[in-house]
Amino acid sequence: MRHSHCAAPQLILYNACVHIVDKENTVEQAIALAGDRVLAIGTDAEILALAGPDTRCIDAAGASVIPGINDSHCHMWEAGMLMEGIITFGIPSIAALAEEVGRRTAQMQPGEWLQGGGWIESQFSEGRMPTRHDLDPYSPNNPVVLERIFSTCCANSAALQAAGITRDTPDPAGGTIGRDENGEPNGLLFRSAKQLVRDVMPSAFGDSKFGAGHQITMAIQRAQDDFLRYGITSVMEAGVTPSMIHAYQRLRNQEQLKLRVNLMPCWHGFAINEDEDFSDRLIGELGLSSGFGDEWLRIGSLKMAIDGGLTSKTSLRTWKYVGDTTIEEFPLRLDLDRLPGWVQEAHDGDWGVGIHVMGDVAVRKAAEAIYGAYKANPGDRRHQLIHCYYVDEDVRAMMAEAGIIMAAQAAFIYNEADGYPKLLPEAQQRTFMPLRSALDAGVVVTLSTDIPSAHHNPFWGMYSAVTRKGMHGHCLGTEEAITVEEALRAMTWGGAYMSREENIKGTLEPGMLADVVLLDRSLVGIEAEAIRDVQVCMTVVGGKIAFERA
Ligand SMILES: [Zn+2]
């Protein structure tokens, strides 16, 4: 038995598979929690002997107990905005989506807006985008707007009418109003045309995304309650501005923060900054750096971005999409010539940087900038390449040497991979998100959800990391598959390591924070196809039960 200090535990989970998530993948039978820490792990007999009169002892019936999940790249407040409406991830058909719209509008007042998002056409068995004709029968009295994961939305007739969009409305600059064969708007609004309905929407999605502070606070609260249902006890909130930092600080002060948060201030590459100079001041004038804060709320890395998205063909790359004869030009999000200087400045100021990179060229440029900063001033900053879809072998070696973390989201495979055969050449499917190669090269990997770009069910991501399959079964090839144990480590310890907190969380050693999740089954020897069905029975944060399934 491994044991930390002497106090009666308030909670014991026994007859379990307790995953310590140490390097040896140790699994023990039982765990005891005292105060906000792990008191001991060991056999059932050893741990149950520690029970006092007030100890609650739970028979896990052989199910797994894991460290709290660390969603180390996500957008929690935006997730909260999304949760106000319909979350469309994982809905398998347009017919099912329309029925869900009907269920929701039936509970609403006439005229109230229904919003939602996260769809991509490849998730629907109909194999196409939804139109107003699909939604109208289920929403005669309510405007409905459902966002695609990128650049497009679907509005029903009531929403088009509210926005004044008719067959005579011209396409706005930089956008297209989708039309049917008769020239009538079909409800699809591409790129800047989305703004036509956003302008008339009453709340969250319609107003400026950086609206009133209380809206942000409410969104965070809504999201954190739902995250706890999925066993998420820590997040890295990627890309924050002053109003968001303020909202988190207020929740922390009011003791209403129920999970642990690292904040990643927006830096170069973000047009959405409220204040372009804000992060420069964070670096220059306040003297802050990554790690400032406590175990509930901390400052993480600076967020940067180079390229765009994979499915929108705005990834900076050397290869061509299926059917394309050229690589289309598109604007980058920052000046690549200035990137090494910015990264060096952050690195020298004790900041980590997390850089959004998708294409092989973007990954290389970011890795070279960080590697250069590291060589000029060797030091451990836990820099990250976010998404990191294509990694050449020499780049992987640089990442391993300079300690650059691959912050990946297998959740995208679950959500999008079924549509990849139409988009990605065979080789780019097989080498997409090379988790196996990264781990084998000694690169630290984290797995996160990136909600609202994918669903926040971490077990969908685990399923796809292990099987390389999308929700409808398309497999990207198994060369880059990782094991359940490796995925679990990337989902728990990985995020803790990324924020330099692996000494207090991410594993279940005695003395670590008591952030613990009880699952509905064992992960030991689990059949791969069953991973996506894993559910959370109980989530404990800091020794307190924060969620318990009825
Ligand atoms: Zn993101």
PDB file of N, CA, C and O in Angstrom, residues 424-447:
ATOM      1  N   LEU A 424      -9.173  14.078 -48.431  1.00  0.00           N
ATOM      2  CA  LEU A 424      -7.749  13.830 -48.186  1.00  0.00           C
ATOM      3  C   LEU A 424      -7.247  12.644 -49.003  1.00  0.00           C
ATOM      4  O   LEU A 424      -7.854  11.572 -48.978  1.00  0.00           O
ATOM      5  N   PRO A 425      -6.110  12.813 -49.697  1.00  0.00           N
ATOM      6  CA  PRO A 425      -5.479  11.664 -50.347  1.00  0.00           C
ATOM      7  C   PRO A 425      -5.182  10.582 -49.305  1.00  0.00           C
ATOM      8  O   PRO A 425      -5.030  10.879 -48.111  1.00  0.00           O
ATOM      9  N   GLU A 426      -5.090   9.348 -49.784  1.00  0.00           N
ATOM     10  CA  GLU A 426      -4.841   8.189 -48.915  1.00  0.00           C
ATOM     11  C   GLU A 426      -3.691   8.446 -47.911  1.00  0.00           C
ATOM     12  O   GLU A 426      -3.826   8.206 -46.717  1.00  0.00           O
ATOM     13  N   ALA A 427      -2.573   8.951 -48.432  1.00  0.00           N
ATOM     14  CA  ALA A 427      -1.411   9.153 -47.552  1.00  0.00           C
ATOM     15  C   ALA A 427      -1.724  10.160 -46.461  1.00  0.00           C
ATOM     16  O   ALA A 427      -1.258  10.022 -45.318  1.00  0.00           O
ATOM     17  N   GLN A 428      -2.519  11.185 -46.785  1.00  0.00           N
ATOM     18  CA  GLN A 428      -2.835  12.210 -45.790  1.00  0.00           C
ATOM     19  C   GLN A 428      -3.894  11.722 -44.800  1.00  0.00           C
ATOM     20  O   GLN A 428      -4.089  12.336 -43.757  1.00  0.00           O
ATOM     21  N   GLN A 429      -4.600  10.661 -45.135  1.00  0.00           N
ATOM     22  CA  GLN A 429      -5.479  10.050 -44.137  1.00  0.00           C
ATOM     23  C   GLN A 429      -4.650   9.211 -43.165  1.00  0.00           C
ATOM     24  O   GLN A 429      -4.824   9.280 -41.957  1.00  0.00           O
ATOM     25  N   ARG A 430      -3.737   8.410 -43.728  1.00  0.00           N
ATOM     26  CA  ARG A 430      -2.950   7.499 -42.892  1.00  0.00           C
ATOM     27  C   ARG A 430      -2.037   8.251 -41.927  1.00  0.00           C
ATOM     28  O   ARG A 430      -1.829   7.828 -40.796  1.00  0.00           O
ATOM     29  N   THR A 431      -1.497   9.397 -42.376  1.00  0.00           N
ATOM     30  CA  THR A 431      -0.531  10.118 -41.545  1.00  0.00           C
ATOM     31  C   THR A 431      -1.168  11.259 -40.745  1.00  0.00           C
ATOM     32  O   THR A 431      -0.478  11.981 -40.034  1.00  0.00           O
ATOM     33  N   PHE A 432      -2.491  11.394 -40.856  1.00  0.00           N
ATOM     34  CA  PHE A 432      -3.210  12.437 -40.123  1.00  0.00           C
ATOM     35  C   PHE A 432      -3.042  12.224 -38.617  1.00  0.00           C
ATOM     36  O   PHE A 432      -3.193  11.125 -38.119  1.00  0.00           O
ATOM     37  N   MET A 433      -2.767  13.296 -37.899  1.00  0.00           N
ATOM     38  CA  MET A 433      -2.647  13.259 -36.431  1.00  0.00           C
ATOM     39  C   MET A 433      -1.776  12.085 -35.961  1.00  0.00           C
ATOM     40  O   MET A 433      -2.273  11.139 -35.357  1.00  0.00           O
ATOM     41  N   PRO A 434      -0.480  12.157 -36.207  1.00  0.00           N
ATOM     42  CA  PRO A 434       0.396  10.998 -35.966  1.00  0.00           C
ATOM     43  C   PRO A 434       0.761  10.797 -34.494  1.00  0.00           C
ATOM     44  O   PRO A 434       1.883  11.064 -34.063  1.00  0.00           O
ATOM     45  N   LEU A 435      -0.189  10.270 -33.743  1.00  0.00           N
ATOM     46  CA  LEU A 435       0.011  10.099 -32.300  1.00  0.00           C
ATOM     47  C   LEU A 435       1.037   9.013 -32.001  1.00  0.00           C
ATOM     48  O   LEU A 435       1.890   9.171 -31.126  1.00  0.00           O
ATOM     49  N   ARG A 436       0.950   7.889 -32.750  1.00  0.00           N
ATOM     50  CA  ARG A 436       1.878   6.768 -32.523  1.00  0.00           C
ATOM     51  C   ARG A 436       3.326   7.211 -32.747  1.00  0.00           C
ATOM     52  O   ARG A 436       4.204   6.969 -31.927  1.00  0.00           O
ATOM     53  N   SER A 437       3.545   7.873 -33.889  1.00  0.00           N
ATOM     54  CA  SER A 437       4.912   8.306 -34.218  1.00  0.00           C
ATOM     55  C   SER A 437       5.425   9.292 -33.176  1.00  0.00           C
ATOM     56  O   SER A 437       6.602   9.272 -32.822  1.00  0.00           O
ATOM     57  N   ALA A 438       4.542  10.182 -32.712  1.00  0.00           N
ATOM     58  CA  ALA A 438       4.965  11.171 -31.718  1.00  0.00           C
ATOM     59  C   ALA A 438       5.400  10.488 -30.428  1.00  0.00           C
ATOM     60  O   ALA A 438       6.483  10.764 -29.901  1.00  0.00           O
ATOM     61  N   LEU A 439       4.569   9.582 -29.927  1.00  0.00           N
ATOM     62  CA  LEU A 439       4.918   8.897 -28.678  1.00  0.00           C
ATOM     63  C   LEU A 439       6.202   8.092 -28.850  1.00  0.00           C
ATOM     64  O   LEU A 439       7.066   8.089 -27.975  1.00  0.00           O
ATOM     65  N   ASP A 440       6.326   7.407 -29.987  1.00  0.00           N
ATOM     66  CA  ASP A 440       7.524   6.592 -30.218  1.00  0.00           C
ATOM     67  C   ASP A 440       8.785   7.446 -30.291  1.00  0.00           C
ATOM     68  O   ASP A 440       9.878   6.982 -29.976  1.00  0.00           O
ATOM     69  N   ALA A 441       8.633   8.701 -30.720  1.00  0.00           N
ATOM     70  CA  ALA A 441       9.798   9.598 -30.820  1.00  0.00           C
ATOM     71  C   ALA A 441      10.084  10.303 -29.496  1.00  0.00           C
ATOM     72  O   ALA A 441      11.038  11.075 -29.400  1.00  0.00           O
ATOM     73  N   GLY A 442       9.233  10.069 -28.482  1.00  0.00           N
ATOM     74  CA  GLY A 442       9.460  10.697 -27.182  1.00  0.00           C
ATOM     75  C   GLY A 442       8.816  12.061 -27.041  1.00  0.00           C
ATOM     76  O   GLY A 442       9.167  12.829 -26.147  1.00  0.00           O
ATOM     77  N   VAL A 443       7.858  12.374 -27.917  1.00  0.00           N
ATOM     78  CA  VAL A 443       7.124  13.638 -27.807  1.00  0.00           C
ATOM     79  C   VAL A 443       5.971  13.442 -26.822  1.00  0.00           C
ATOM     80  O   VAL A 443       5.274  12.423 -26.878  1.00  0.00           O
ATOM     81  N   VAL A 444       5.773  14.395 -25.924  1.00  0.00           N
ATOM     82  CA  VAL A 444       4.631  14.332 -25.010  1.00  0.00           C
ATOM     83  C   VAL A 444       3.366  14.684 -25.785  1.00  0.00           C
ATOM     84  O   VAL A 444       3.326  15.679 -26.519  1.00  0.00           O
ATOM     85  N   VAL A 445       2.333  13.856 -25.630  1.00  0.00           N
ATOM     86  CA  VAL A 445       1.065  14.052 -26.339  1.00  0.00           C
ATOM     87  C   VAL A 445      -0.035  14.350 -25.334  1.00  0.00           C
ATOM     88  O   VAL A 445      -0.108  13.710 -24.283  1.00  0.00           O
ATOM     89  N   THR A 446      -0.865  15.343 -25.637  1.00  0.00           N
ATOM     90  CA  THR A 446      -2.088  15.545 -24.856  1.00  0.00           C
ATOM     91  C   THR A 446      -3.277  15.365 -25.780  1.00  0.00           C
ATOM     92  O   THR A 446      -3.199  15.667 -26.971  1.00  0.00           O
ATOM     93  N   LEU A 447      -4.375  14.834 -25.222  1.00  0.00           N
ATOM     94  CA  LEU A 447      -5.620  14.705 -25.985  1.00  0.00           C
ATOM     95  C   LEU A 447      -6.679  15.555 -25.314  1.00  0.00           C
ATOM     96  O   LEU A 447      -6.868  15.499 -24.099  1.00  0.00           O
TER      97      LEU A 447
END
